[in-house]
Amino acid sequence: MKVAASPPGARPAILSARSSSLSEPRDRFEPSRHASSSERMRNAPVWWVAGPEVPAVPGREGSILNSNRILKRDQYPGVHQSALQGSGQPPIPGAPNYRNPHETTLHGLGQPTIQGLRAVLAASGAGPGGSGGPALWINLREEPVIYIDGQPLCLRDRRFPLGNLTATSISGRNLEEIEENLRQEVLAEAERNHGRIALHDESADGRLTQRELLLDPERVQTPRQIFDSLRSEGYRVSYHRVPISDEKAPEPQDFDELVRLLKDQPPETPRIFNCQAGRGRTTTGMVIADLVDQARTGRLAPVLEALAVRPLLQEHFEDATGGKYTSLQDVARSLSDDPVSHQAADRAIDRFDHLQNLRRAVLDRAPDSGPYGSPEEATRARGRDFLERYFLLVRFAQYLAEQSPNGYAQPFTAWVAQQPGLYNSLELLEKAVNLWHSAFAA
């Protein structure tokens, strides 16, 4: 079901409603043909064809863990950005890219080991005997994850092993059912192979190697089982899954789910977000939480500064093109007719830009050589996805300003569907991004 009919040329994906888990197929994951930019954090954030293909694992015959799938170690060389320590963030072993900026109760990180998870909860005050309140942990990963011996592994397609699987609009409930089925298939494969399972590791040069591991069945767990076990150890945490596609904008229903989880949390509640590397989706979650906090405390509508401030996206357009495209001011303004909401979104984005600035990412340019296929096409695809993300964050700030005083009586999905000119604004912005990129190809 669609929230609103799509006019010609529009991308209905940003307004699609999530179907119920009862009607969803159990496994509809597709391989991304591009490497996650988080997987290439040690290089420029470019979309590469997510190869090379690795051989099929002999005897692999599951429904989810099938002959075209592999289990890849989540934490790869270079995933952690040591620059975080330069900004005062303490390193936590097993918790890549952990940060707790500006002494807030917001935390972000990549998928942790079980030891890293314990350490993060302890750092937030939610460990056994800790002084903080129960933590709220929100996992934003859309791809299936499983833990073996306390280490996270993700399901990948062997033909595109460096790209995350995608299943846009999958529900958290359905995804967790798939993870439980994956756990059962791992155990079944090990039983057929004298207790061993084939796993894949990534080396520093991006090559994948296969190894075999002798399994302890008690140490094969889903993420939810990991959190259940930690609660039995005295850690105080509630765990939630809000699946978002890697390097994509959250869908409107994802915003609604995050509002539901965040709006009534006491200010002292630690709120912890993770994705794979702790970069794009995690940063987006932290920005959304900060905007919800601003709405709750009345900081979302500050008095505007006496001097007019040009929209920051337009500044980047002008700087990047040497002032050649000054007419893009109208394009930037089309993001929102509410400058306060625009500034609120930009302010939140800048507060949590330790790993990625969600606004500047729209205009990041791919190098002239390196990617497989067409660099121009890859750059446009990434720019479009990042643009949708920024676009919806600005719209979400405007929604919060209007709906927070009313107790969120109208969900974001319905609010977005009623916005006039939504598609026109987004299409105009996409044309502007393409124009910006074409300036470098000339």
Coordinates of C-alpha atoms in Angstrom, one line a residue:
M1 CA 0.0 0.0 0.0
K2 CA 1.3 3.5 -0.9
V3 CA 0.7 6.5 1.3
A4 CA 0.2 8.7 -1.8
A5 CA 0.0 8.1 -5.5
S6 CA 3.2 8.9 -7.4
P7 CA 3.1 11.5 -10.1
P8 CA 5.0 10.8 -13.3
G9 CA 8.8 10.8 -12.7
A10 CA 8.5 10.6 -9.0
R11 CA 10.3 8.1 -6.9
P12 CA 7.6 6.4 -4.8
A13 CA 10.2 4.6 -2.6
I14 CA 10.5 7.6 -0.2
L15 CA 6.8 7.5 0.5
S16 CA 6.2 3.7 0.6
A17 CA 4.5 2.2 3.5
R18 CA 5.9 -0.8 5.3
S19 CA 3.7 -3.8 4.8
S20 CA 2.8 -6.0 7.8
S21 CA 5.2 -8.9 8.7
L22 CA 2.4 -11.3 8.0
S23 CA 2.4 -10.5 4.3
E24 CA 6.2 -10.3 3.9
P25 CA 8.1 -13.1 2.3
R26 CA 10.6 -14.7 4.7
D27 CA 13.6 -14.0 2.6
R28 CA 13.5 -11.3 -0.1
F29 CA 17.0 -10.0 0.3
E30 CA 18.8 -8.7 -2.8
P31 CA 22.6 -8.1 -3.0
S32 CA 23.8 -4.6 -3.4
R33 CA 25.9 -4.3 -6.5
H34 CA 27.9 -1.5 -4.8
A35 CA 30.1 -1.7 -1.8
S36 CA 28.8 0.0 1.2
S37 CA 30.7 3.2 1.6
S38 CA 31.1 2.3 5.3
E39 CA 33.0 -0.8 4.1
R40 CA 35.4 1.5 2.4
M41 CA 35.8 4.1 5.2
R42 CA 39.6 3.6 5.0
N43 CA 39.4 4.9 1.4
A44 CA 37.4 7.7 -0.3
P45 CA 33.6 7.2 0.3
V46 CA 33.0 5.9 -3.2
W47 CA 30.5 3.2 -4.5
W48 CA 32.5 0.4 -6.0
V49 CA 31.1 -2.8 -7.6
A50 CA 30.9 -5.0 -4.5
G51 CA 33.2 -7.8 -5.7
P52 CA 35.2 -9.9 -6.4
E53 CA 33.1 -13.0 -6.4
V54 CA 34.1 -15.7 -4.0
P55 CA 33.6 -19.4 -4.6
A56 CA 30.4 -21.1 -3.3
V57 CA 30.7 -23.0 0.0
P58 CA 30.5 -26.7 -0.8
G59 CA 27.4 -28.4 0.7
R60 CA 25.7 -25.1 1.6
E61 CA 22.0 -25.7 1.1
G62 CA 19.9 -23.6 3.4
S63 CA 17.0 -21.4 2.5
I64 CA 18.6 -18.3 3.9
L65 CA 22.2 -19.5 4.1
N66 CA 22.0 -20.8 0.6
S67 CA 24.6 -21.7 -2.0
N68 CA 25.0 -18.0 -3.1
R69 CA 25.4 -16.7 0.5
I70 CA 28.4 -16.4 2.8
L71 CA 28.8 -15.4 6.5
K72 CA 31.3 -12.5 6.6
R73 CA 32.9 -11.2 9.7
D74 CA 31.4 -7.8 10.5
Q75 CA 34.4 -6.0 11.8
Y76 CA 37.0 -5.6 9.0
P77 CA 40.4 -4.0 9.0
G78 CA 40.1 -0.2 9.0
V79 CA 36.5 -0.1 10.2
H80 CA 37.4 2.0 13.2
Q81 CA 38.3 5.7 12.6
S82 CA 41.0 6.6 15.0
A83 CA 40.3 10.3 14.3
L84 CA 37.5 10.0 16.8
Q85 CA 40.1 9.8 19.6
G86 CA 41.5 13.1 18.4
S87 CA 38.1 14.6 19.1
G88 CA 38.1 13.3 22.7
Q89 CA 36.0 10.1 22.2
P90 CA 37.3 7.2 24.3
P91 CA 38.1 4.0 22.4
I92 CA 36.2 0.9 23.4
P93 CA 37.6 -2.4 22.2
G94 CA 35.1 -4.3 20.2
A95 CA 32.9 -1.2 19.7
P96 CA 34.1 0.4 16.4
N97 CA 33.6 4.1 16.1
Y98 CA 32.0 4.5 19.5
R99 CA 31.2 8.1 20.4
N100 CA 29.2 10.0 23.0
P101 CA 29.5 13.6 21.8
H102 CA 28.8 16.8 23.6
E103 CA 28.2 15.0 26.9
T104 CA 24.7 14.1 25.7
T105 CA 22.9 10.8 26.5
L106 CA 23.2 9.9 22.8
H107 CA 25.7 7.2 21.8
G108 CA 26.6 5.7 18.5
L109 CA 28.8 2.8 17.3
G110 CA 29.3 0.1 14.8
Q111 CA 28.0 -3.5 15.4
P112 CA 29.9 -4.5 18.6
T113 CA 31.3 -7.7 19.9
I114 CA 29.6 -9.0 23.0
Q115 CA 32.5 -7.7 25.0
G116 CA 32.2 -4.3 23.3
L117 CA 28.5 -4.3 23.9
R118 CA 29.0 -4.8 27.7
A119 CA 31.6 -2.0 27.7
V120 CA 29.3 0.4 26.0
L121 CA 26.4 -0.3 28.3
A122 CA 28.7 0.1 31.3
A123 CA 30.0 3.4 29.9
S124 CA 26.4 4.6 29.5
G125 CA 25.7 3.8 33.2
A126 CA 23.4 0.8 32.3
G127 CA 25.7 -1.9 33.5
P128 CA 25.2 -4.0 36.6
G129 CA 25.2 -1.6 39.5
G130 CA 25.5 1.4 37.2
S131 CA 24.2 4.8 38.1
G132 CA 22.3 5.5 34.9
G133 CA 18.8 4.5 33.9
P134 CA 17.9 1.6 31.6
A135 CA 19.4 2.2 28.2
L136 CA 17.4 2.2 24.9
W137 CA 19.4 0.4 22.2
I138 CA 18.2 0.8 18.6
N139 CA 19.8 -1.4 15.9
L140 CA 19.3 0.3 12.5
R141 CA 20.7 -2.6 10.4
E142 CA 18.5 -4.0 7.6
E143 CA 20.8 -6.9 6.8
P144 CA 20.7 -10.2 8.8
V145 CA 23.3 -10.5 11.6
I146 CA 24.3 -13.4 13.7
Y147 CA 26.8 -13.8 16.6
I148 CA 29.2 -16.7 16.8
D149 CA 31.5 -16.9 19.9
G150 CA 30.6 -13.3 20.7
Q151 CA 31.6 -12.0 17.3
P152 CA 29.1 -10.5 14.9
L153 CA 28.8 -11.8 11.3
C154 CA 26.6 -10.6 8.5
L155 CA 25.0 -12.4 5.6
R156 CA 26.3 -11.5 2.2
D157 CA 25.9 -12.6 -1.4
R158 CA 29.1 -14.4 -2.5
R159 CA 28.9 -12.6 -5.9
F160 CA 28.9 -9.2 -4.3
P161 CA 30.6 -9.9 -0.9
L162 CA 31.4 -6.3 -0.1
G163 CA 27.9 -5.0 -0.4
N164 CA 25.2 -5.4 2.2
L165 CA 22.0 -7.3 1.4
T166 CA 19.0 -5.1 1.1
A167 CA 15.3 -5.7 1.7
T168 CA 13.7 -2.2 1.7
S169 CA 10.6 -1.9 3.9
I170 CA 11.2 -5.1 5.8
S171 CA 9.9 -5.0 9.3
G172 CA 12.0 -5.4 12.4
R173 CA 9.9 -8.4 13.4
N174 CA 10.3 -10.2 10.1
L175 CA 14.0 -9.5 10.1
E176 CA 14.4 -11.0 13.5
E177 CA 12.5 -14.1 12.4
I178 CA 15.0 -14.4 9.5
E179 CA 17.9 -14.1 11.9
E180 CA 16.5 -16.9 14.0
N181 CA 16.1 -19.1 10.9
L182 CA 19.6 -18.2 9.9
R183 CA 20.9 -19.3 13.3
Q184 CA 19.1 -22.7 12.9
E185 CA 20.6 -23.1 9.4
V186 CA 24.1 -22.4 10.7
L187 CA 23.6 -25.1 13.3
A188 CA 22.2 -27.5 10.7
E189 CA 25.2 -26.9 8.4
A190 CA 27.6 -27.5 11.2
E191 CA 25.9 -30.7 12.1
R192 CA 26.3 -31.9 8.5
N193 CA 30.0 -30.9 8.6
H194 CA 31.2 -32.5 11.9
G195 CA 30.5 -29.4 13.9
R196 CA 32.3 -26.9 11.5
I197 CA 31.0 -23.9 9.7
A198 CA 32.6 -21.9 6.9
L199 CA 33.2 -18.2 7.5
H200 CA 34.8 -15.4 5.5
D201 CA 37.2 -12.7 6.7
E202 CA 38.3 -9.6 4.9
S203 CA 41.9 -8.6 4.8
A204 CA 43.3 -5.1 4.7
D205 CA 43.5 -5.1 0.9
G206 CA 39.8 -6.1 0.6
R207 CA 40.4 -9.7 -0.2
L208 CA 38.1 -12.4 1.3
T209 CA 39.4 -15.6 2.7
Q210 CA 37.4 -18.6 3.9
R211 CA 38.1 -20.4 7.1
E212 CA 36.4 -23.1 9.1
L213 CA 35.3 -22.8 12.7
L214 CA 34.4 -25.5 15.1
L215 CA 31.1 -24.4 16.6
D216 CA 29.8 -24.4 20.2
P217 CA 26.0 -24.5 19.5
E218 CA 25.4 -22.5 22.7
R219 CA 27.5 -19.7 21.3
V220 CA 25.5 -19.2 18.1
Q221 CA 23.1 -16.4 18.9
T222 CA 20.9 -13.7 17.2
P223 CA 21.4 -10.1 18.3
R224 CA 18.2 -10.3 20.4
Q225 CA 19.4 -13.4 22.2
I226 CA 22.6 -11.5 22.9
F227 CA 20.7 -8.7 24.6
D228 CA 18.5 -11.2 26.4
S229 CA 21.6 -12.8 27.9
L230 CA 23.0 -9.5 28.9
R231 CA 19.8 -8.6 30.8
S232 CA 20.2 -11.9 32.7
E233 CA 23.7 -10.7 33.7
G234 CA 22.2 -7.5 35.2
Y235 CA 22.6 -5.1 32.3
R236 CA 19.6 -2.8 32.0
V237 CA 18.7 -2.3 28.4
S238 CA 15.7 -2.5 26.0
Y239 CA 16.5 -3.6 22.5
H240 CA 14.7 -2.5 19.3
R241 CA 15.3 -3.1 15.6
V242 CA 14.4 -0.4 13.1
P243 CA 15.7 -1.7 9.7
I244 CA 17.1 1.0 7.3
S245 CA 18.9 0.3 4.0
D246 CA 22.6 1.0 4.1
E247 CA 23.5 4.4 2.8
K248 CA 19.8 5.2 2.1
A249 CA 17.3 7.6 3.6
P250 CA 15.0 6.2 6.4
E251 CA 11.5 5.7 5.1
P252 CA 8.8 7.9 6.6
Q253 CA 7.5 5.0 8.7
D254 CA 11.0 4.6 10.1
F255 CA 10.8 8.1 11.4
D256 CA 7.4 7.3 13.0
E257 CA 8.9 4.2 14.7
L258 CA 11.8 6.2 16.0
V259 CA 9.5 8.9 17.3
R260 CA 7.4 6.3 19.1
L261 CA 10.6 4.9 20.8
L262 CA 12.1 8.3 21.7
K263 CA 9.4 10.8 22.4
D264 CA 8.6 9.7 26.0
Q265 CA 12.1 8.8 27.1
P266 CA 13.3 10.7 30.2
P267 CA 16.2 13.0 29.4
E268 CA 18.6 10.9 31.4
T269 CA 17.9 7.7 29.4
P270 CA 21.0 6.6 27.5
R271 CA 20.0 6.1 23.8
I272 CA 22.4 4.0 21.8
F273 CA 22.3 3.6 18.0
N274 CA 24.3 1.2 15.9
C275 CA 24.6 0.1 12.3
Q276 CA 27.4 -1.9 10.7
A277 CA 30.3 0.6 10.9
G278 CA 28.5 3.2 13.0
R279 CA 28.6 5.8 10.2
G280 CA 25.6 6.8 8.0
R281 CA 22.6 5.1 9.6
T282 CA 23.9 5.6 13.1
T283 CA 24.6 9.3 12.5
T284 CA 21.1 9.6 11.1
G285 CA 19.6 8.0 14.1
M286 CA 21.5 10.3 16.5
V287 CA 20.4 13.4 14.5
I288 CA 16.8 12.2 14.6
A289 CA 17.0 11.7 18.4
D290 CA 18.6 15.1 18.8
L291 CA 15.8 16.7 16.9
V292 CA 13.2 14.9 19.0
D293 CA 15.0 16.2 22.1
Q294 CA 14.9 19.7 20.7
A295 CA 11.2 19.5 20.1
R296 CA 10.5 18.2 23.6
T297 CA 12.5 20.9 25.3
G298 CA 11.3 23.8 23.1
R299 CA 14.7 24.3 21.5
L300 CA 13.5 23.5 18.0
A301 CA 12.3 27.0 17.3
P302 CA 15.0 29.4 18.6
V303 CA 14.9 33.1 17.8
L304 CA 16.5 33.6 14.4
E305 CA 19.8 35.4 14.3
A306 CA 19.6 39.1 13.3
L307 CA 21.8 38.5 10.2
A308 CA 20.2 36.2 7.6
V309 CA 22.1 33.0 7.2
R310 CA 22.1 31.4 3.7
P311 CA 21.1 27.7 3.6
L312 CA 24.2 25.7 4.1
L313 CA 23.5 23.4 1.2
Q314 CA 23.4 26.4 -1.1
E315 CA 26.7 27.6 0.2
H316 CA 28.3 24.3 -0.6
F317 CA 26.9 24.5 -4.1
E318 CA 28.3 28.0 -4.7
D319 CA 31.7 27.2 -3.1
A320 CA 32.1 24.0 -5.1
T321 CA 31.3 25.7 -8.4
G322 CA 33.2 28.9 -7.8
G323 CA 29.9 30.9 -7.7
K324 CA 29.0 29.7 -11.2
Y325 CA 25.6 28.4 -10.1
T326 CA 24.3 31.1 -7.8
S327 CA 20.8 30.5 -9.1
L328 CA 20.7 27.4 -6.9
Q329 CA 19.5 29.5 -4.0
D330 CA 15.9 28.8 -5.0
V331 CA 16.7 25.1 -5.1
A332 CA 18.1 25.1 -1.6
R333 CA 15.1 27.1 -0.3
S334 CA 12.8 24.5 -1.8
L335 CA 13.9 22.0 0.9
S336 CA 11.6 23.7 3.3
D337 CA 9.6 26.9 3.6
D338 CA 10.4 27.0 7.3
P339 CA 14.0 28.4 7.8
V340 CA 13.9 27.6 11.5
S341 CA 13.3 23.9 10.8
H342 CA 16.0 24.0 8.1
Q343 CA 18.5 25.5 10.6
A344 CA 17.5 23.0 13.3
A345 CA 18.2 20.1 11.0
D346 CA 21.5 21.6 10.0
R347 CA 22.5 22.3 13.6
A348 CA 21.7 18.7 14.6
I349 CA 23.6 17.3 11.6
D350 CA 26.7 19.4 12.5
R351 CA 26.6 18.3 16.1
F352 CA 26.9 14.7 15.2
D353 CA 29.2 14.8 12.1
H354 CA 32.2 13.0 13.7
L355 CA 32.1 10.3 11.0
Q356 CA 29.8 11.7 8.3
N357 CA 28.2 15.1 7.8
L358 CA 24.8 14.1 6.4
R359 CA 24.5 17.5 4.5
R360 CA 27.9 17.6 2.9
A361 CA 27.7 13.9 1.9
V362 CA 25.1 15.0 -0.7
L363 CA 27.8 16.8 -2.6
D364 CA 30.8 14.5 -2.0
R365 CA 32.4 13.9 -5.4
A366 CA 33.7 10.5 -6.4
P367 CA 37.3 10.4 -7.7
D368 CA 37.8 10.6 -11.5
S369 CA 39.2 7.0 -11.6
G370 CA 38.9 3.9 -9.5
P371 CA 35.3 2.6 -9.4
Y372 CA 34.2 -0.1 -11.7
G373 CA 31.5 0.9 -14.2
S374 CA 30.6 4.6 -14.7
P375 CA 31.9 7.0 -12.0
E376 CA 29.3 9.6 -13.1
E377 CA 26.5 7.1 -12.7
A378 CA 27.7 5.9 -9.4
T379 CA 28.1 9.4 -8.1
R380 CA 24.6 10.4 -9.2
A381 CA 23.2 7.3 -7.5
R382 CA 24.9 8.1 -4.2
G383 CA 24.1 11.8 -4.4
R384 CA 20.4 11.0 -5.0
D385 CA 20.2 8.7 -2.0
F386 CA 22.0 11.1 0.3
L387 CA 19.8 13.9 -1.0
E388 CA 16.7 12.0 0.0
R389 CA 18.1 11.5 3.4
Y390 CA 18.9 15.2 3.9
F391 CA 15.6 16.2 2.4
L392 CA 13.6 14.0 4.8
L393 CA 15.6 15.2 7.8
V394 CA 14.7 18.8 7.0
R395 CA 11.1 17.9 6.5
F396 CA 11.1 15.9 9.7
A397 CA 12.4 18.9 11.7
Q398 CA 9.4 20.9 10.3
Y399 CA 7.1 18.1 11.2
L400 CA 8.4 18.1 14.8
A401 CA 7.9 21.8 15.1
E402 CA 4.2 21.4 14.1
Q403 CA 3.3 18.1 15.7
S404 CA 5.3 17.8 18.9
P405 CA 3.0 20.3 20.8
N406 CA 0.1 18.2 19.7
G407 CA 1.5 14.9 21.0
Y408 CA 2.3 13.7 17.5
A409 CA -1.4 13.2 16.7
Q410 CA -0.5 12.9 13.0
P411 CA 2.2 10.4 12.1
F412 CA 5.0 11.6 9.8
T413 CA 3.9 9.2 7.1
A414 CA 0.5 11.0 6.9
W415 CA 2.1 14.4 7.3
V416 CA 4.5 13.8 4.4
A417 CA 1.7 12.5 2.1
Q418 CA -0.1 15.8 2.6
Q419 CA 2.8 18.1 1.8
P420 CA 2.2 19.9 -1.5
G421 CA 5.0 19.9 -4.0
L422 CA 7.0 17.2 -2.2
Y423 CA 7.9 15.4 -5.4
N424 CA 8.6 18.6 -7.3
S425 CA 11.0 19.8 -4.6
L426 CA 12.9 16.5 -4.5
E427 CA 13.1 16.3 -8.3
L428 CA 14.4 19.9 -8.5
L429 CA 17.0 19.2 -5.9
E430 CA 18.1 16.1 -7.7
K431 CA 18.6 18.1 -10.9
A432 CA 20.7 20.6 -8.9
V433 CA 22.9 17.8 -7.5
N434 CA 23.4 16.4 -11.0
L435 CA 24.2 19.9 -12.3
W436 CA 26.8 20.3 -9.5
H437 CA 28.4 17.0 -10.4
S438 CA 28.4 17.7 -14.1
A439 CA 30.5 20.9 -13.4
F440 CA 33.4 18.6 -12.6
A441 CA 32.9 16.4 -15.7
A442 CA 33.1 19.3 -18.1

